[in-house]
Structure formats: C-alpha cells, structure tokens
Amino acid sequence: MKVPLLDLKPQYQSLKKELDDAILKVAESQYFILGPEVEKMEKAFCIYLNCRKAVGVSSGTDALLLALMGIGIGPGDEVIVPTYSFFATAGVVSRLNATPVFVDCDPVTFNIDPAKIEEKITKKTKAIIPVHLYGQSCEMDKIMRIARAHDLKVIEDAAQAIGVQYKDGKYVGTIGDVGCYSFFPSKNLGCFGDGGLVVTNDVKFGEHLHILRVHGAYPKYYHKYIGGNFRIDAIQSAVINVKLPHLDRWSEQRRKNAEIYNKLFIEADLAEESGRTNFDDKNKVLLPKAVYKNSGVKNYHIFNQYIIRVQQRDRLRKHLSENEIGNEVYYPVPFHLQECFADLGYKKGDFPVSEFAANSSIALPIYPELSEEQIVYVVKKIKEFILKK
Ligand SMILES: *Cc1c(COP(=O)(O)O)cnc(C)c1O
C-alpha cells in the first residue's frame, strides 16, 4: 500500500469546479496583483481570526520579514527565536542585519520553552518570535508576560498554525503584536504557489504594513519608507477565498487521524507519552501531545504535522520508505548548529532538547483525506520495524 506524506490531489478534486472558476475569473479580469480578490481575502481573515487588520503578502517568509521591518528591527538589535523551527524564523532576522538569539524548546510540545527566554534578554533585545510548531500554540500567557515586562514586541510565526486556538479561545497570530501565516501548498491552508498573510490588532501598524508591502509608497511613487515588493497575486487569494470556509473541517479530519494513530500505537503497546529526552525503553514511540486538548477550545491543535520520536530514526525512515510510506524530518539541524550561523558561536550540546528532537523526530502522513486503512498500515510497519530491530 502506498501512503504518501501528503497528497494534495483529493482536496483539489473535491473543490475543483469552484477553484477552476475562481482562477478563470481572475484570468478574465486580468487583475493579477492585489486588487479585489486580495481585499476580499483580507476581510475574510479579519472575520475568521477576529482581528482588526490583515495584509496579504507574497509568502510566509515575507510575512515575517515585513512584520520585522514594520517594527523597525535592524542592525544591532537582538531577536529571540526558538533554535528548532523552519529556517525562515531565524533567516529573516539575519537578513535585516539583526542577531537571532536562540532558545531551546520544550520536550512535550517542541515549542519554545518560556522558562528559558528571560536569561537571553539583554539591552539589545527588541522582540520574540514564538513559533506555533506543527499546529499547536506556544504558551502565550507566559511569553506575553515576559515580553510586556521587558518592553519587547511579539511576532507570532503561525505559518504552521492557521486556525489554531490558544486555550483562551483566541486564534494564534492575534495574541502578540503581529502574526504571520504561510499559504505554501503543504501548509494546512495552501494556495497554488507562494503566499502569506500578516495580521495585527493595531490598526495604525496594519496600515503601515500595507504601505511597506508596496515599497513603502504612499501615495504611489512617494516613498516615506523603504519597503519591498511583498505583494500577493490575485490568483493565490482567489484560491484561498475558496478554501478558507473548509479549513476547520480539514483540521478536524487531521485531529481525527491523529487520534487514530494514538489509539493504534497504544493498542500495539508501543506508546509512550512525550516529554522525555531519552529512550529508557528502546521499543517505545514517543507520541505527540496535544496539551490544550481539554481546554474546551475546538481548534486546540491542527496537526500540520504528526510527529513521533523514535530511537534509530534514520533506520526507521529507510524501512518506511522501502514500504512506500512517506516520511520526513522536521527539522534535522537546529539553527545553532547550522553552518550559516557558525559565527554566532554556539556549539553542540547548547540546546539538548532541540538536539534530541532533531535526532529522533519523524513526521508521518496526517493529511485530511488519509484513510483509516492507510494509518493502520503505517502503524503496522512501524511495529514490524521495532520488533525486529
Ligand atoms: C513554512 C514556514 C515558514 C515560511 O513560509 P513560506 O511561505 O514557505 O515562506 C516560516 N515559518 C515556519 C515555521 C514555517 O513552517
């Protein structure tokens, strides 16, 4: 049985007519960049996320870059980021000639560990970028308390967490000063190319971001600021406008798939709760934990990824691949061990939880249209590997 890590075709097939029509409508209008589809999308997100301003942009990476530029991050500034995330989170800081300052992650959620933030704050610290990794909120209460106490801005990297609610019901991305999302096709809400979104509840700041999106021009050809080309295509927004009403249903399906995995791992006597950074019992699989599951909010996790941790991860990957089961490692190298950040002076052992995660994590297929038989097959193949190793 073939089980791809992600298959976007069933989702496209289910909305094909509406999506094709929406794209054709843009073609017929010949209005390709920004314009009515983008404005419609921005309004829809203000309603869906319950926030005051939304700015459609060219990618999730550009969303982060624009947010940092809007805040005024520049040379000499320090920005606190988790060492364990997708590269863009730290890359955008360096691109503005500021310094990313790394913090280890929490062993249960893989999200930034709030208890380790304060020791990294200096006079130069300007902001924190919490990343809601894999589709579950960071501990925003603690992060916001630290940020307010030290007068720091909070830029939420919600690229993997669109539609996720924190335990108080608020949508991630709308809790800090500014939130950033990605519409990269493999994210839970993907367009047909690159796209992203920035949101804020500060109306003035939101207007500033709209200006920076078009080279800082307002009115046209009058530049008070230096911005960039962070514009989103109308076609991408048209696709998002068709898909957004279905997002919660897809997230529900992903949660259901995660529950099936959890149940099967427990029944197979392989499951161990996540939270440790070693393997006492070599035959166990550390399962992802949805920490806000009992908080009463609906979208407590959207499982952009379903991540387990195992010993001999690379051998398991090979076994899965040989059996046509898609898998991936998010992410094999934390930022502090990346070559491009060598000059920052970190070394192996500096962030043990992230290093453990990088060495033991493996993502399994979790997309909404996955069948129960496919999940049964994946768990069966993992059990087979563990019992014979
Ligand atoms: C995908 C992602 C980004 C970047 O989004 P793009 O649209 O690919 O530029 C940033 N941060 C995180 C955590 C991501 O997963």
Short mmCIF file of C-alpha atoms and ligand atoms in Angstrom, two decimals:
data_model
loop_
_atom_site.label_atom_id
_atom_site.label_comp_id
_atom_site.label_asym_id
_atom_site.label_seq_id
_atom_site.Cartn_x
_atom_site.Cartn_y
_atom_site.Cartn_z
CA MET A 1 0.00 0.00 0.00
CA LYS A 2 1.27 3.43 -0.91
CA VAL A 3 0.89 6.14 1.75
CA PRO A 4 2.27 9.49 0.61
CA LEU A 5 3.34 12.01 3.23
CA LEU A 6 0.99 14.49 1.62
CA ASP A 7 -1.38 14.20 -1.32
CA LEU A 8 -2.99 17.47 -2.40
CA LYS A 9 -4.99 15.97 -5.26
CA PRO A 10 -8.07 14.74 -3.34
CA GLN A 11 -8.57 18.20 -1.84
CA TYR A 12 -8.30 19.80 -5.28
CA GLN A 13 -10.71 17.26 -6.76
CA SER A 14 -13.27 17.96 -4.03
CA LEU A 15 -13.33 21.71 -4.86
CA LYS A 16 -12.22 21.56 -8.49
CA LYS A 17 -15.14 23.39 -10.05
CA GLU A 18 -15.07 26.29 -7.59
CA LEU A 19 -11.29 26.61 -7.72
CA ASP A 20 -11.13 26.47 -11.51
CA ASP A 21 -13.90 29.05 -11.77
CA ALA A 22 -12.16 31.36 -9.29
CA ILE A 23 -8.89 31.19 -11.21
CA LEU A 24 -10.64 31.75 -14.55
CA LYS A 25 -12.40 34.75 -13.11
CA VAL A 26 -9.04 36.31 -12.27
CA ALA A 27 -7.77 35.47 -15.77
CA GLU A 28 -10.79 37.16 -17.30
CA SER A 29 -10.39 40.24 -15.11
CA GLN A 30 -6.66 40.45 -15.96
CA TYR A 31 -6.26 41.97 -12.50
CA PHE A 32 -3.31 39.89 -11.32
CA ILE A 33 -1.72 41.60 -8.35
CA LEU A 34 -3.50 42.80 -5.18
CA GLY A 35 -6.98 44.11 -6.06
CA PRO A 36 -10.48 42.88 -5.15
CA GLU A 37 -9.68 39.18 -4.52
CA VAL A 38 -6.91 40.18 -2.11
CA GLU A 39 -9.14 42.68 -0.31
CA LYS A 40 -11.88 40.08 -0.05
CA MET A 41 -9.38 37.63 1.45
CA GLU A 42 -8.08 40.18 3.96
CA LYS A 43 -11.63 40.95 5.11
CA ALA A 44 -12.43 37.24 5.42
CA PHE A 45 -9.42 36.68 7.67
CA CYS A 46 -10.30 39.64 9.90
CA ILE A 47 -13.65 37.92 10.49
CA TYR A 48 -12.32 34.36 10.78
CA LEU A 49 -9.43 35.25 13.11
CA ASN A 50 -11.27 38.05 14.89
CA CYS A 51 -8.56 40.64 14.28
CA ARG A 52 -8.56 44.21 13.00
CA LYS A 53 -6.08 44.23 10.11
CA ALA A 54 -4.90 41.59 7.66
CA VAL A 55 -2.29 42.07 4.93
CA GLY A 56 -1.93 39.52 2.14
CA VAL A 57 1.74 39.02 1.23
CA SER A 58 4.00 37.06 -1.11
CA SER A 59 4.97 34.22 1.29
CA GLY A 60 5.21 33.21 4.92
CA THR A 61 8.84 34.23 4.91
CA ASP A 62 7.95 37.67 3.57
CA ALA A 63 5.21 37.92 6.19
CA LEU A 64 7.87 37.58 8.89
CA LEU A 65 10.26 39.93 7.10
CA LEU A 66 7.55 42.56 6.64
CA ALA A 67 6.49 42.28 10.29
CA LEU A 68 10.08 42.78 11.48
CA MET A 69 10.58 45.70 9.08
CA GLY A 70 7.33 47.23 10.29
CA ILE A 71 8.52 47.04 13.89
CA GLY A 72 11.82 48.55 12.80
CA ILE A 73 14.20 45.69 13.58
CA GLY A 74 17.67 46.48 12.26
CA PRO A 75 21.44 46.37 12.84
CA GLY A 76 22.44 45.88 16.46
CA ASP A 77 19.06 44.51 17.53
CA GLU A 78 18.58 41.07 19.01
CA VAL A 79 15.52 38.94 18.36
CA ILE A 80 14.78 35.83 20.41
CA VAL A 81 13.78 32.77 18.35
CA PRO A 82 13.49 29.06 19.07
CA THR A 83 16.52 27.15 17.77
CA TYR A 84 14.18 24.46 16.49
CA SER A 85 11.96 25.67 13.63
CA PHE A 86 11.84 26.17 9.88
CA PHE A 87 14.78 28.25 8.67
CA ALA A 88 12.75 31.37 7.82
CA THR A 89 12.11 32.16 11.50
CA ALA A 90 15.78 32.95 12.07
CA GLY A 91 16.76 33.81 8.50
CA VAL A 92 14.58 36.94 8.37
CA VAL A 93 16.28 38.32 11.49
CA SER A 94 19.73 37.98 9.94
CA ARG A 95 18.56 39.45 6.64
CA LEU A 96 17.83 42.69 8.49
CA ASN A 97 21.34 42.62 9.97
CA ALA A 98 19.92 41.94 13.41
CA THR A 99 21.03 38.96 15.52
CA PRO A 100 18.85 35.92 16.16
CA VAL A 101 19.28 34.72 19.75
CA PHE A 102 18.40 31.07 20.17
CA VAL A 103 16.35 29.38 22.88
CA ASP A 104 15.75 25.66 23.46
CA CYS A 105 12.35 24.02 23.03
CA ASP A 106 10.01 22.31 25.44
CA PRO A 107 10.26 18.49 25.34
CA VAL A 108 6.49 17.96 25.27
CA THR A 109 5.42 20.35 22.50
CA PHE A 110 8.71 21.19 20.69
CA ASN A 111 7.66 24.84 21.05
CA ILE A 112 9.95 27.49 22.53
CA ASP A 113 10.44 26.94 26.27
CA PRO A 114 9.23 30.10 28.03
CA ALA A 115 11.31 29.28 31.11
CA LYS A 116 14.46 29.75 29.03
CA ILE A 117 13.62 33.09 27.41
CA GLU A 118 14.35 35.58 30.18
CA GLU A 119 18.00 34.57 30.62
CA LYS A 120 18.58 35.54 26.97
CA ILE A 121 17.20 39.06 27.23
CA THR A 122 19.78 41.87 27.01
CA LYS A 123 19.60 45.63 26.46
CA LYS A 124 19.64 44.96 22.73
CA THR A 125 16.66 42.58 22.72
CA LYS A 126 13.75 44.01 20.74
CA ALA A 127 11.42 41.14 20.01
CA ILE A 128 10.49 37.49 20.47
CA ILE A 129 9.28 35.22 17.66
CA PRO A 130 7.37 32.29 19.16
CA VAL A 131 6.68 29.60 16.55
CA HIS A 132 3.50 27.53 16.91
CA LEU A 133 5.21 24.43 15.65
CA TYR A 134 3.33 21.57 13.97
CA GLY A 135 -0.03 23.25 14.62
CA GLN A 136 -0.21 23.80 18.37
CA SER A 137 0.02 27.07 20.31
CA CYS A 138 3.04 28.14 22.34
CA GLU A 139 2.47 29.08 25.98
CA MET A 140 1.38 32.57 25.04
CA ASP A 141 0.40 33.70 28.58
CA LYS A 142 3.96 33.28 29.78
CA ILE A 143 5.52 34.68 26.61
CA MET A 144 3.34 37.79 26.62
CA ARG A 145 4.04 38.38 30.31
CA ILE A 146 7.81 38.25 29.69
CA ALA A 147 7.51 40.46 26.61
CA ARG A 148 5.46 43.13 28.38
CA ALA A 149 7.78 43.12 31.41
CA HIS A 150 10.78 43.83 29.15
CA ASP A 151 9.04 46.00 26.59
CA LEU A 152 9.56 43.54 23.72
CA LYS A 153 7.42 43.05 20.62
CA VAL A 154 5.96 39.62 19.92
CA ILE A 155 5.84 38.40 16.32
CA GLU A 156 3.97 35.11 16.16
CA ASP A 157 5.19 32.70 13.50
CA ALA A 158 1.89 30.92 12.85
CA ALA A 159 2.92 29.52 9.46
CA GLN A 160 2.03 26.01 10.62
CA ALA A 161 -0.90 27.03 12.77
CA ILE A 162 -3.59 28.86 10.82
CA GLY A 163 -6.88 28.46 12.66
CA VAL A 164 -5.27 27.22 15.87
CA GLN A 165 -6.75 28.49 19.10
CA TYR A 166 -4.90 29.09 22.31
CA LYS A 167 -6.51 27.74 25.50
CA ASP A 168 -8.44 31.01 25.95
CA GLY A 169 -10.06 30.63 22.53
CA LYS A 170 -8.02 33.34 20.80
CA TYR A 171 -6.52 32.48 17.45
CA VAL A 172 -2.76 32.23 17.39
CA GLY A 173 -1.30 35.09 15.39
CA THR A 174 -3.70 37.54 17.05
CA ILE A 175 -2.29 37.29 20.59
CA GLY A 176 1.07 39.03 20.10
CA ASP A 177 1.71 42.36 18.38
CA VAL A 178 1.67 40.80 14.92
CA GLY A 179 1.03 37.35 13.46
CA CYS A 180 2.43 35.70 10.32
CA TYR A 181 0.98 32.88 8.25
CA SER A 182 2.05 30.95 5.15
CA PHE A 183 -0.10 29.66 2.29
CA PHE A 184 2.67 27.41 0.97
CA PRO A 185 0.86 24.42 -0.59
CA SER A 186 1.86 21.97 2.16
CA LYS A 187 0.52 24.16 4.96
CA ASN A 188 -2.99 23.44 6.25
CA LEU A 189 -4.41 26.23 4.11
CA GLY A 190 -2.35 26.21 0.93
CA CYS A 191 -2.63 28.23 -2.26
CA PHE A 192 -1.34 27.30 -5.70
CA GLY A 193 2.13 28.77 -5.26
CA ASP A 194 3.64 31.11 -2.70
CA GLY A 195 1.51 33.31 -0.48
CA GLY A 196 1.20 34.53 3.09
CA LEU A 197 -0.58 36.84 5.50
CA VAL A 198 0.26 39.27 8.30
CA VAL A 199 -2.35 40.19 10.91
CA THR A 200 -2.49 42.69 13.74
CA ASN A 201 -4.98 44.33 16.07
CA ASP A 202 -3.11 47.63 15.87
CA VAL A 203 -4.89 49.43 13.03
CA LYS A 204 -2.18 52.06 12.53
CA PHE A 205 0.53 49.42 12.42
CA GLY A 206 -1.58 47.41 9.95
CA GLU A 207 -1.82 50.44 7.68
CA HIS A 208 1.94 50.88 7.91
CA LEU A 209 2.38 47.25 6.80
CA HIS A 210 0.10 47.88 3.81
CA ILE A 211 2.42 50.70 2.76
CA LEU A 212 5.63 48.72 3.30
CA ARG A 213 4.15 45.91 1.16
CA VAL A 214 4.39 48.19 -1.90
CA HIS A 215 7.92 49.56 -1.45
CA GLY A 216 6.83 51.94 1.30
CA ALA A 217 4.95 54.05 -1.20
CA TYR A 218 2.02 56.23 -0.12
CA PRO A 219 0.67 57.74 -2.22
CA LYS A 220 2.02 55.83 -5.21
CA TYR A 221 5.59 56.90 -6.14
CA TYR A 222 6.05 58.88 -2.92
CA HIS A 223 8.31 56.94 -0.57
CA LYS A 224 8.42 57.92 3.04
CA TYR A 225 9.82 54.48 3.95
CA ILE A 226 11.88 51.75 2.31
CA GLY A 227 9.64 48.72 2.00
CA GLY A 228 9.74 45.91 -0.51
CA ASN A 229 7.70 44.00 -3.04
CA PHE A 230 5.69 41.80 -0.71
CA ARG A 231 2.55 41.71 -2.87
CA ILE A 232 0.37 38.62 -3.21
CA ASP A 233 -1.13 37.50 -6.55
CA ALA A 234 -4.88 37.76 -7.05
CA ILE A 235 -4.96 34.10 -8.17
CA GLN A 236 -3.48 32.97 -4.86
CA SER A 237 -6.04 34.97 -2.91
CA ALA A 238 -8.87 33.65 -5.09
CA VAL A 239 -7.77 30.10 -4.21
CA ILE A 240 -7.63 30.94 -0.50
CA ASN A 241 -11.09 32.55 -0.71
CA VAL A 242 -12.49 29.25 -1.97
CA LYS A 243 -10.62 27.14 0.58
CA LEU A 244 -10.94 29.14 3.81
CA PRO A 245 -14.54 28.04 4.58
CA HIS A 246 -13.30 24.42 4.58
CA LEU A 247 -10.28 24.91 6.84
CA ASP A 248 -11.94 23.92 10.12
CA ARG A 249 -13.34 20.74 8.59
CA TRP A 250 -9.88 19.74 7.30
CA SER A 251 -8.33 20.49 10.70
CA GLU A 252 -10.99 18.30 12.36
CA GLN A 253 -10.09 15.47 9.99
CA ARG A 254 -6.40 15.83 10.85
CA ARG A 255 -7.22 15.68 14.57
CA LYS A 256 -9.26 12.55 13.92
CA ASN A 257 -6.34 10.94 12.08
CA ALA A 258 -4.03 11.83 14.97
CA GLU A 259 -6.46 10.15 17.38
CA ILE A 260 -6.44 7.01 15.24
CA TYR A 261 -2.62 6.94 15.26
CA ASN A 262 -2.54 7.45 19.04
CA LYS A 263 -5.07 4.69 19.64
CA LEU A 264 -3.24 2.23 17.38
CA PHE A 265 0.16 2.93 18.96
CA ILE A 266 -1.35 2.42 22.42
CA GLU A 267 -3.06 -0.82 21.37
CA ALA A 268 0.20 -2.05 19.89
CA ASP A 269 1.86 -1.35 23.25
CA LEU A 270 4.37 0.97 21.62
CA ALA A 271 3.21 4.27 23.03
CA GLU A 272 4.98 6.42 25.49
CA GLU A 273 3.97 9.95 26.36
CA SER A 274 6.21 12.69 25.04
CA GLY A 275 8.14 14.83 27.49
CA ARG A 276 11.37 12.91 27.89
CA THR A 277 14.63 13.36 26.05
CA ASN A 278 15.96 9.85 26.20
CA PHE A 279 14.68 6.38 25.47
CA ASP A 280 14.56 4.25 28.62
CA ASP A 281 12.63 1.67 26.74
CA LYS A 282 14.08 1.26 23.27
CA ASN A 283 10.89 -0.27 21.95
CA LYS A 284 8.73 2.74 22.53
CA VAL A 285 7.45 5.53 20.35
CA LEU A 286 7.05 8.96 21.91
CA LEU A 287 3.68 10.31 20.75
CA PRO A 288 2.82 13.95 20.16
CA LYS A 289 0.81 15.50 22.94
CA ALA A 290 -2.00 17.99 22.37
CA VAL A 291 -1.55 19.95 25.58
CA TYR A 292 -4.68 22.11 25.22
CA LYS A 293 -7.00 19.27 24.30
CA ASN A 294 -9.05 19.58 27.47
CA SER A 295 -9.19 23.36 27.48
CA GLY A 296 -12.57 23.32 25.76
CA VAL A 297 -11.49 25.08 22.53
CA LYS A 298 -12.26 23.39 19.25
CA ASN A 299 -9.04 24.01 17.33
CA TYR A 300 -6.60 23.14 20.11
CA HIS A 301 -4.29 21.51 17.53
CA ILE A 302 -4.46 21.38 13.74
CA PHE A 303 -1.73 18.79 13.18
CA ASN A 304 0.12 20.44 10.35
CA GLN A 305 2.45 17.58 11.20
CA TYR A 306 2.04 14.41 13.26
CA ILE A 307 5.47 13.88 14.79
CA ILE A 308 6.66 10.82 16.68
CA ARG A 309 10.07 10.32 18.20
CA VAL A 310 11.94 7.05 17.99
CA GLN A 311 15.36 5.62 18.53
CA GLN A 312 17.21 4.73 15.32
CA ARG A 313 15.09 7.25 13.48
CA ASP A 314 17.08 7.07 10.25
CA ARG A 315 16.74 3.30 10.06
CA LEU A 316 13.00 3.59 10.59
CA ARG A 317 12.83 6.18 7.82
CA LYS A 318 14.52 3.75 5.46
CA HIS A 319 12.12 0.98 6.46
CA LEU A 320 9.10 3.23 5.88
CA SER A 321 10.40 4.47 2.54
CA GLU A 322 11.01 0.88 1.40
CA ASN A 323 7.38 0.20 2.21
CA GLU A 324 6.20 3.26 0.24
CA ILE A 325 5.25 5.21 3.34
CA GLY A 326 6.02 8.90 3.09
CA ASN A 327 8.00 10.43 5.95
CA GLU A 328 10.16 13.45 6.64
CA VAL A 329 12.28 15.04 9.34
CA TYR A 330 11.21 18.48 10.56
CA TYR A 331 13.96 19.52 11.23
CA PRO A 332 17.26 17.63 11.15
CA VAL A 333 19.53 20.53 12.20
CA PRO A 334 18.60 23.18 14.79
CA PHE A 335 19.62 26.75 13.97
CA HIS A 336 22.52 26.86 16.44
CA LEU A 337 24.24 24.05 14.50
CA GLN A 338 23.61 25.48 11.01
CA GLU A 339 26.71 26.44 9.06
CA CYS A 340 25.39 29.91 8.21
CA PHE A 341 25.06 30.75 11.91
CA ALA A 342 28.52 29.43 12.90
CA ASP A 343 29.75 32.97 13.58
CA LEU A 344 27.19 33.31 16.37
CA GLY A 345 29.40 30.98 18.40
CA TYR A 346 27.02 28.24 19.51
CA LYS A 347 28.12 24.62 19.83
CA LYS A 348 26.73 21.13 20.01
CA GLY A 349 25.18 20.48 23.42
CA ASP A 350 23.99 24.07 23.91
CA PHE A 351 20.31 23.14 23.42
CA PRO A 352 19.88 19.47 24.35
CA VAL A 353 16.10 19.26 23.92
CA SER A 354 16.22 20.61 20.38
CA GLU A 355 19.14 18.37 19.52
CA PHE A 356 17.25 15.35 20.85
CA ALA A 357 14.23 16.39 18.78
CA ALA A 358 16.33 16.88 15.65
CA ASN A 359 17.80 13.39 16.04
CA SER A 360 14.65 11.47 16.89
CA SER A 361 11.67 13.16 15.20
CA ILE A 362 9.88 11.73 12.25
CA ALA A 363 6.74 13.06 10.55
CA LEU A 364 4.08 10.57 9.46
CA PRO A 365 1.31 11.12 6.89
CA ILE A 366 -1.60 13.03 8.52
CA TYR A 367 -3.38 14.90 5.69
CA PRO A 368 -7.21 15.05 5.97
CA GLU A 369 -8.08 12.57 3.22
CA LEU A 370 -5.87 9.78 4.59
CA SER A 371 -7.88 6.57 5.11
CA GLU A 372 -8.01 4.53 8.30
CA GLU A 373 -6.54 1.54 6.44
CA GLN A 374 -3.55 3.62 5.47
CA ILE A 375 -2.98 4.64 9.10
CA VAL A 376 -3.33 1.01 10.22
CA TYR A 377 -0.73 0.07 7.63
CA VAL A 378 1.73 2.76 8.78
CA VAL A 379 1.49 1.68 12.43
CA LYS A 380 1.82 -1.98 11.42
CA LYS A 381 5.03 -1.24 9.51
CA ILE A 382 6.45 0.75 12.44
CA LYS A 383 5.66 -2.11 14.82
CA GLU A 384 7.32 -4.55 12.44
CA PHE A 385 10.48 -2.42 12.46
CA ILE A 386 10.58 -2.02 16.24
CA LEU A 387 10.05 -5.70 16.96
CA LYS A 388 12.79 -6.89 14.64
CA LYS A 389 15.47 -4.33 15.44
C1 LIG B 1 6.58 27.40 6.11
C2 LIG B 1 7.12 28.19 7.23
C3 LIG B 1 7.59 29.49 7.07
C4 LIG B 1 7.77 30.13 5.73
O1 LIG B 1 6.69 30.14 4.90
P1 LIG B 1 6.89 30.22 3.30
O2 LIG B 1 5.53 30.53 2.81
O3 LIG B 1 7.41 28.91 2.86
O4 LIG B 1 7.85 31.32 3.03
C5 LIG B 1 8.00 30.19 8.19
N1 LIG B 1 7.97 29.63 9.41
C6 LIG B 1 7.54 28.37 9.61
C7 LIG B 1 7.51 27.82 11.00
C8 LIG B 1 7.12 27.61 8.52
O5 LIG B 1 6.71 26.35 8.74
#
